[in-house]
Amino acid sequence: MHEPRRFSGNLDCSDPVVTIADRWAGYNRRPALEEVNFCLPRGSLVGVVGPNGGGKSTFLKVILGLVSPWRGTVSILGKRPREGRHLLGYVPQREDVDWRFPVNALDVVLMGTYGRIGLVRRPGKGEAEFALHCLARVGLADNARRQIVELSGGQQQRVFIARALAQKPQALLLDEPVSGVDAVSQHAIFELLEALCEQGVAVLATSHDLSCVAGRFQRAVCLNRRIVAYGAPEDVFTTDILSETYESHFLTVKAGNTSYVVGSELLNR
Amino acid sequence: MSWVLSFLTASVGLLLEPLRFSFMLNALVATVLVAIVCAVIGTFVVLKGLAFIGDAVAHASFAGIATAYLLGGNIYLGAGFAAVATATGIAFLSRRGRVSFDTAIGVLFVGAFSLGIVLMSRVRNYAVDLLNFVFGNVLGVGQEDVILVGVMSFVVLGIVFVLYKELLFYAFDAEMASVVGLPAALLHYLILVLLAITTIVAMKVVGIVLVVAMLVTPPAAAGLLTKRFSRMMLVGTFFSIAGAVIGLYLSYYIAVPSGAAIVLVDTCFFLIALALPRRLSLGPEPQKAAALTRGR
Ligand SMILES: Nc1ncnc2c1ncn2[C@@H]1O[C@H](COP(=O)(O)OP(=O)(O)O)[C@@H](O)[C@H]1O
Ligand SMILES: [Mg+2]
């Protein structure tokens, strides 16, 4: 029916945390994802790129079972999303968070432990200590009692990463973790994600910064309703694949022997 | 010295005087209970932006009240049924996300309220009784009403106490709540059903038209002064109780409708909280907070 998608390189998928087979999903009868096949190996660092509205957020939500699927399967360590998603840490898109909500950083991180605590029981001293430990891992131990609205964009993002860590996740799904984040926080976030990968946590992050994905991630997914390509960034960031992904709304800028690709979203700004 | 004493005796006298009447005692107990429940549920209403739904549920329950009157059934059952049906209907529509939310609510609640008015016009003799529900008549609260309000308040507050951590998480971040394994769909319906019960409980005291003010105003005032969710709830409850008591006494001494008096006192609290210098208020300065979010 559809021409097969391109999968570049020899993708090793022997030890996947998440696998997706022929998943379709959408909103109000309009498809947002078509025919998605994917695997997220343990300890890998995978970036998802694509145009605005290309389905990047939906891709993460489908894995988390937050969008009801039309067909196909998602498996999280052999379980269905609803049974297995507590194994996944999730950092939502900045715009989806109510930053004015009256909670402090520690409150937010504690929420990551609620799934383990179970219904009705309150978090105790052990949970609070663990939450503080997670805040320390993202370098925010001194900001535990600050309201989230008072934190900078980068600090807010790191609080949410700390909450995901408090879930003790097998994989971390982050929606645009570095957009609108200062350079220092951006660097700190990537250091942390790389350290997590070394400990065997799989990381899947969306981004609309192609050069950032090219420089920092082991693998890249080019997504525009379908997965146009999945592989090492140097294999998939070709003019062909990128123009198919961005439907020609992108620019290549050459400086010396490095070429920089500018996606449509940056052009629109 | 002696003038202080006589002043105190006089004010205590003024406070106790109305309570000689059992109807005032009933009214005071019912109003304070309603004030507490409204502030607790209202905190969620303010933070989740549910004010419009609260208003809708209150108005829609009027159809249930009128139907109960016509059929000779229990008023509260009728109102409760209509309110819970509306709330779950809205919850269902909003989870589907197919219909524009505001439009659905607007259509649903004005329709149901109109149905109530049409039904009411069929039972002319009871029209005054029914109007009490529209504008509230706390002085008409009887012993059974107090017991009912007490039981309902206990149930609502009990549920919020037991599921506090779940409701807080859901209110802050519904998607994440379901990811970590909390029953998000259940919590979604639960908040709206609690809201429905609260509006019913509050109806006899402040009336359908004013319920939403009692839900929203005290927590909103508290939100201007506090930073933590729990404190917002506590301070909001304090404002709500104070507004209820002051409003009730005002209505007794200067003979104004109790519901409107309570809401006006609440509104004063809100305006005072709004006017307090930022230095005094406990919340972040809006401009500074906005600058922080912008200046990454
Ligand atoms: N809650 C929603 N209801 C209806 N349509 C949606 C919703 N969320 C996303 N969409 C649509 O699905 C498509 C993919 O959106 P999204 O996954 O947010 O893309 P991206 O994150 O890549 O910008 C877009 O066309 C968007 O309009
Ligand atoms: Mg997105």
Coordinates of N, CA, C and O in Angstrom, one line a residue, chain B residues 121-233:
Chain B
S121 N -43.0 26.9 36.0 CA -44.2 27.7 35.7 C -45.5 26.8 35.8 O -46.6 27.3 35.9
R122 N -45.3 25.5 35.7 CA -46.4 24.5 35.8 C -46.8 24.3 37.2 O -47.8 23.8 37.5
V123 N -46.0 24.7 38.2 CA -46.3 24.5 39.6 C -46.3 25.8 40.3 O -45.6 26.1 41.2
R124 N -47.3 26.6 39.9 CA -47.2 28.0 40.3 C -47.2 28.2 41.9 O -46.6 29.0 42.4
N125 N -48.0 27.3 42.6 CA -48.1 27.5 44.0 C -46.8 27.4 44.7 O -46.5 27.9 45.8
Y126 N -45.9 26.6 44.1 CA -44.6 26.4 44.7 C -43.5 27.3 44.2 O -42.4 27.2 44.6
A127 N -43.9 28.2 43.4 CA -42.9 29.1 42.7 C -42.0 29.8 43.7 O -40.8 29.9 43.5
V128 N -42.6 30.2 44.8 CA -41.8 30.9 45.8 C -40.7 30.0 46.4 O -39.5 30.3 46.5
D129 N -41.2 28.8 46.8 CA -40.3 27.8 47.3 C -39.1 27.6 46.3 O -37.9 27.5 46.7
L130 N -39.5 27.4 45.0 CA -38.4 27.2 44.0 C -37.5 28.3 43.9 O -36.3 28.2 43.7
L131 N -38.0 29.5 44.0 CA -37.2 30.7 43.8 C -36.1 30.8 44.9 O -35.1 31.3 44.7
N132 N -36.5 30.2 46.1 CA -35.5 30.1 47.2 C -34.2 29.4 46.7 O -33.1 29.7 47.2
F133 N -34.4 28.5 45.8 CA -33.2 27.8 45.3 C -32.4 28.6 44.3 O -31.2 28.5 44.2
V134 N -33.1 29.5 43.6 CA -32.4 30.3 42.7 C -31.6 31.4 43.3 O -30.5 31.6 43.0
F135 N -32.2 32.0 44.4 CA -31.5 33.1 45.0 C -31.0 32.8 46.4 O -30.3 33.6 47.0
G136 N -31.3 31.6 46.9 CA -30.9 31.2 48.2 C -31.7 31.8 49.3 O -32.1 32.9 49.2
N137 N -32.0 31.0 50.3 CA -32.7 31.5 51.5 C -32.2 30.7 52.7 O -32.8 29.7 53.1
V138 N -31.1 31.1 53.3 CA -30.5 30.4 54.3 C -31.4 30.4 55.6 O -31.3 29.5 56.4
L139 N -32.3 31.4 55.7 CA -33.2 31.4 56.9 C -34.3 30.3 56.8 O -34.9 30.0 57.7
G140 N -34.4 29.8 55.6 CA -35.4 28.7 55.4 C -34.8 27.3 55.6 O -35.4 26.3 55.3
V141 N -33.5 27.3 56.1 CA -32.8 26.0 56.3 C -33.4 25.3 57.5 O -33.3 25.9 58.6
G142 N -33.9 24.1 57.4 CA -34.5 23.4 58.5 C -33.5 22.4 59.1 O -32.4 22.3 58.6
Q143 N -34.0 21.8 60.2 CA -33.1 20.8 60.8 C -32.6 19.7 59.9 O -31.5 19.4 59.8
E144 N -33.6 19.2 59.0 CA -33.2 18.1 58.1 C -32.1 18.6 57.1 O -31.2 17.9 56.7
D145 N -32.3 19.9 56.7 CA -31.4 20.5 55.7 C -30.0 20.5 56.3 O -29.0 20.1 55.7
V146 N -29.9 20.9 57.6 CA -28.6 20.9 58.3 C -28.0 19.6 58.3 O -26.8 19.4 58.0
I147 N -28.8 18.6 58.7 CA -28.2 17.2 58.7 C -27.7 16.8 57.3 O -26.6 16.3 57.2
L148 N -28.5 17.1 56.3 CA -28.1 16.7 55.0 C -26.8 17.4 54.5 O -25.9 16.8 54.0
V149 N -26.8 18.7 54.8 CA -25.6 19.5 54.5 C -24.4 18.9 55.2 O -23.3 18.7 54.7
G150 N -24.6 18.6 56.5 CA -23.5 18.0 57.3 C -23.0 16.7 56.7 O -21.8 16.5 56.6
V151 N -23.9 15.8 56.4 CA -23.5 14.5 55.9 C -22.8 14.7 54.5 O -21.7 14.1 54.3
M152 N -23.3 15.5 53.6 CA -22.7 15.7 52.3 C -21.3 16.3 52.5 O -20.4 16.0 51.8
S153 N -21.2 17.3 53.4 CA -19.9 18.0 53.6 C -18.9 17.0 54.1 O -17.8 17.0 53.7
F154 N -19.4 16.2 55.0 CA -18.5 15.2 55.6 C -17.9 14.2 54.5 O -16.8 13.9 54.4
V155 N -18.9 13.8 53.6 CA -18.5 12.9 52.5 C -17.5 13.6 51.6 O -16.4 13.0 51.3
V156 N -17.8 14.8 51.2 CA -16.9 15.5 50.2 C -15.5 15.7 50.9 O -14.5 15.4 50.3
L157 N -15.5 16.3 52.1 CA -14.2 16.6 52.8 C -13.5 15.3 53.0 O -12.2 15.3 52.9
G158 N -14.2 14.2 53.4 CA -13.5 12.9 53.6 C -12.8 12.4 52.4 O -11.7 12.0 52.4
I159 N -13.5 12.5 51.2 CA -12.9 12.0 50.0 C -11.7 12.9 49.6 O -10.6 12.4 49.3
V160 N -11.8 14.2 49.8 CA -10.6 15.1 49.5 C -9.5 14.8 50.4 O -8.3 14.7 50.0
F161 N -9.8 14.5 51.7 CA -8.7 14.2 52.6 C -8.0 12.9 52.2 O -6.8 12.8 52.2
V162 N -8.8 11.9 51.9 CA -8.2 10.5 51.7 C -7.4 10.6 50.3 O -6.3 10.0 50.2
L163 N -8.0 11.2 49.3 CA -7.3 11.2 48.0 C -6.6 12.6 47.7 O -6.4 12.9 46.6
Y164 N -6.2 13.2 48.8 CA -5.6 14.6 48.6 C -4.4 14.5 47.6 O -4.3 15.3 46.7
K165 N -3.5 13.6 47.8 CA -2.3 13.6 47.0 C -2.6 13.3 45.5 O -2.1 13.9 44.6
E166 N -3.6 12.4 45.3 CA -4.0 12.0 43.9 C -4.7 13.2 43.3 O -4.4 13.5 42.1
L167 N -5.6 13.9 44.0 CA -6.3 15.0 43.4 C -5.4 16.2 43.1 O -5.5 16.8 42.1
L168 N -4.4 16.4 44.0 CA -3.5 17.5 43.8 C -2.6 17.2 42.5 O -2.5 18.0 41.6
F169 N -2.1 15.9 42.4 CA -1.3 15.6 41.2 C -2.2 15.7 40.0 O -1.8 16.3 38.9
Y170 N -3.4 15.2 40.0 CA -4.2 15.2 38.8 C -4.5 16.7 38.4 O -4.5 17.0 37.2
A171 N -4.8 17.5 39.4 CA -5.1 18.9 39.1 C -3.9 19.6 38.5 O -4.0 20.4 37.6
F172 N -2.7 19.2 38.9 CA -1.5 19.9 38.4 C -1.1 19.3 37.0 O -0.8 20.1 36.1
D173 N -1.2 18.0 36.8 CA -0.7 17.4 35.6 C -1.4 16.1 35.3 O -0.9 15.0 35.7
A174 N -2.5 16.2 34.6 CA -3.4 15.0 34.5 C -2.7 13.9 33.7 O -2.8 12.7 34.1
E175 N -1.9 14.3 32.7 CA -1.3 13.2 31.8 C -0.2 12.5 32.6 O -0.2 11.2 32.6
M176 N 0.6 13.2 33.3 CA 1.6 12.6 34.1 C 1.0 11.7 35.2 O 1.6 10.7 35.5
A177 N -0.1 12.2 35.8 CA -0.7 11.4 36.8 C -1.1 10.0 36.3 O -0.9 9.0 37.0
S178 N -1.6 9.9 35.0 CA -1.9 8.6 34.5 C -0.7 7.9 34.1 O -0.7 6.6 34.2
V179 N 0.4 8.5 33.7 CA 1.6 7.8 33.4 C 2.2 7.1 34.6 O 2.6 5.9 34.6
V180 N 2.2 7.8 35.8 CA 2.8 7.1 37.0 C 1.9 6.1 37.5 O 2.2 5.3 38.4
G181 N 0.7 6.0 37.0 CA -0.2 4.9 37.4 C -1.4 5.2 38.2 O -2.1 4.4 38.8
L182 N -1.7 6.5 38.4 CA -2.9 6.9 39.1 C -4.1 6.8 38.2 O -4.0 6.9 37.0
P183 N -5.3 6.5 38.7 CA -6.5 6.3 37.9 C -7.0 7.7 37.4 O -8.0 8.2 38.0
A184 N -6.4 8.2 36.4 CA -6.7 9.6 36.0 C -8.1 9.7 35.5 O -8.8 10.8 35.9
A185 N -8.7 8.8 34.8 CA -10.1 8.9 34.3 C -11.0 9.0 35.5 O -11.9 9.9 35.6
L186 N -10.8 8.2 36.5 CA -11.6 8.2 37.7 C -11.5 9.5 38.4 O -12.5 10.1 38.9
L187 N -10.3 10.0 38.5 CA -10.1 11.3 39.2 C -10.8 12.4 38.5 O -11.3 13.4 39.1
H188 N -10.7 12.4 37.1 CA -11.4 13.4 36.3 C -12.9 13.4 36.6 O -13.4 14.5 36.9
Y189 N -13.5 12.3 36.7 CA -14.9 12.2 37.0 C -15.2 12.6 38.5 O -16.1 13.3 38.8
L190 N -14.3 12.1 39.3 CA -14.5 12.4 40.8 C -14.5 13.9 41.1 O -15.3 14.4 41.8
I191 N -13.5 14.6 40.5 CA -13.5 16.1 40.8 C -14.8 16.7 40.3 O -15.4 17.5 41.1
L192 N -15.4 16.3 39.2 CA -16.6 16.9 38.7 C -17.8 16.5 39.6 O -18.7 17.3 39.8
V193 N -17.8 15.2 40.0 CA -18.9 14.8 40.9 C -18.8 15.5 42.2 O -19.9 15.9 42.8
L194 N -17.6 15.7 42.8 CA -17.5 16.4 44.0 C -18.0 17.8 43.8 O -18.7 18.4 44.7
L195 N -17.7 18.4 42.7 CA -18.1 19.8 42.4 C -19.7 19.8 42.3 O -20.3 20.7 42.8
A196 N -20.2 18.8 41.7 CA -21.7 18.7 41.6 C -22.3 18.6 43.0 O -23.3 19.4 43.3
I197 N -21.8 17.7 43.9 CA -22.3 17.6 45.2 C -22.2 19.0 46.0 O -23.1 19.4 46.6
T198 N -21.1 19.6 45.8 CA -20.8 20.9 46.5 C -21.8 21.9 46.1 O -22.4 22.7 46.9
T199 N -22.1 22.0 44.8 CA -23.1 23.0 44.4 C -24.5 22.8 44.9 O -25.2 23.7 45.3
I200 N -24.8 21.5 45.0 CA -26.1 21.1 45.6 C -26.2 21.6 47.1 O -27.1 22.1 47.6
V201 N -25.1 21.3 47.8 CA -25.0 21.6 49.2 C -25.1 23.1 49.4 O -25.8 23.6 50.3
A202 N -24.5 23.8 48.5 CA -24.4 25.3 48.6 C -25.7 26.0 48.2 O -26.0 27.1 48.5
M203 N -26.5 25.3 47.4 CA -27.6 25.9 46.7 C -28.6 26.6 47.6 O -29.0 27.7 47.4
K204 N -29.0 25.8 48.7 CA -30.1 26.3 49.6 C -29.5 27.6 50.3 O -30.3 28.5 50.7
V205 N -28.2 27.7 50.5 CA -27.7 28.8 51.3 C -27.5 30.0 50.4 O -27.9 31.1 50.8
V206 N -26.8 29.9 49.3 CA -26.5 31.1 48.5 C -27.3 31.1 47.2 O -27.4 32.2 46.6
G207 N -27.9 30.0 46.8 CA -28.7 30.0 45.6 C -27.9 29.7 44.4 O -26.7 29.9 44.3
I208 N -28.6 29.2 43.4 CA -28.0 28.7 42.2 C -27.1 29.7 41.5 O -26.0 29.5 41.0
V209 N -27.7 31.0 41.5 CA -27.0 32.0 40.7 C -25.7 32.4 41.3 O -24.7 32.8 40.7
L210 N -25.6 32.3 42.7 CA -24.4 32.8 43.4 C -23.4 31.7 43.8 O -22.3 32.0 44.3
V211 N -23.8 30.4 43.6 CA -22.9 29.3 44.0 C -21.5 29.5 43.5 O -20.5 29.4 44.2
V212 N -21.4 29.9 42.2 CA -20.0 29.9 41.6 C -19.2 30.9 42.3 O -18.0 30.7 42.5
A213 N -19.8 32.0 42.8 CA -19.0 33.0 43.5 C -18.4 32.5 44.8 O -17.2 32.7 45.2
M214 N -19.2 31.7 45.5 CA -18.7 31.1 46.8 C -17.6 30.1 46.5 O -16.7 29.9 47.4
L215 N -17.7 29.4 45.4 CA -16.6 28.5 45.0 C -15.3 29.2 44.7 O -14.3 28.7 45.0
V216 N -15.5 30.2 43.9 CA -14.3 30.8 43.3 C -13.6 31.9 44.1 O -12.4 31.9 44.2
T217 N -14.4 32.8 44.7 CA -13.8 34.0 45.3 C -12.9 33.8 46.5 O -11.8 34.3 46.4
P218 N -13.3 33.0 47.5 CA -12.3 32.8 48.6 C -11.0 32.2 48.2 O -9.9 32.7 48.5
P219 N -11.0 31.1 47.4 CA -9.7 30.5 47.0 C -8.9 31.4 46.1 O -7.7 31.5 46.2
A220 N -9.6 32.2 45.3 CA -8.9 33.1 44.4 C -8.2 34.2 45.3 O -7.1 34.5 45.0
A221 N -8.9 34.7 46.3 CA -8.3 35.7 47.2 C -7.1 35.0 47.9 O -6.0 35.6 48.0
A222 N -7.3 33.8 48.3 CA -6.2 33.1 49.0 C -5.0 32.8 48.1 O -3.8 32.9 48.4
G223 N -5.3 32.6 46.8 CA -4.3 32.3 45.8 C -3.4 33.6 45.6 O -2.2 33.4 45.2
L224 N -3.9 34.7 45.9 CA -3.1 36.0 45.7 C -2.1 36.1 46.9 O -1.2 36.8 46.8
L225 N -2.4 35.4 48.0 CA -1.6 35.6 49.2 C -0.7 34.4 49.5 O 0.2 34.6 50.4
T226 N -0.9 33.3 48.9 CA -0.1 32.1 49.3 C 0.6 31.5 48.1 O 0.3 31.7 47.0
K227 N 1.5 30.6 48.5 CA 2.3 29.9 47.4 C 2.1 28.4 47.3 O 2.3 27.8 46.3
R228 N 1.7 27.8 48.4 CA 1.5 26.4 48.4 C 0.1 26.0 48.3 O -0.8 26.7 48.8
F229 N -0.2 24.9 47.6 CA -1.5 24.5 47.4 C -2.3 24.3 48.7 O -3.4 24.8 48.9
S230 N -1.7 23.6 49.7 CA -2.3 23.3 50.9 C -2.7 24.6 51.7 O -3.7 24.7 52.3
R231 N -1.8 25.6 51.6 CA -2.0 26.9 52.3 C -3.1 27.7 51.6 O -3.9 28.3 52.2
M232 N -3.1 27.5 50.2 CA -4.2 28.2 49.5 C -5.5 27.7 50.0 O -6.5 28.4 50.1
M233 N -5.6 26.4 50.2 CA -6.8 25.7 50.6 C -7.2 26.2 52.0 O -8.4 26.5 52.3

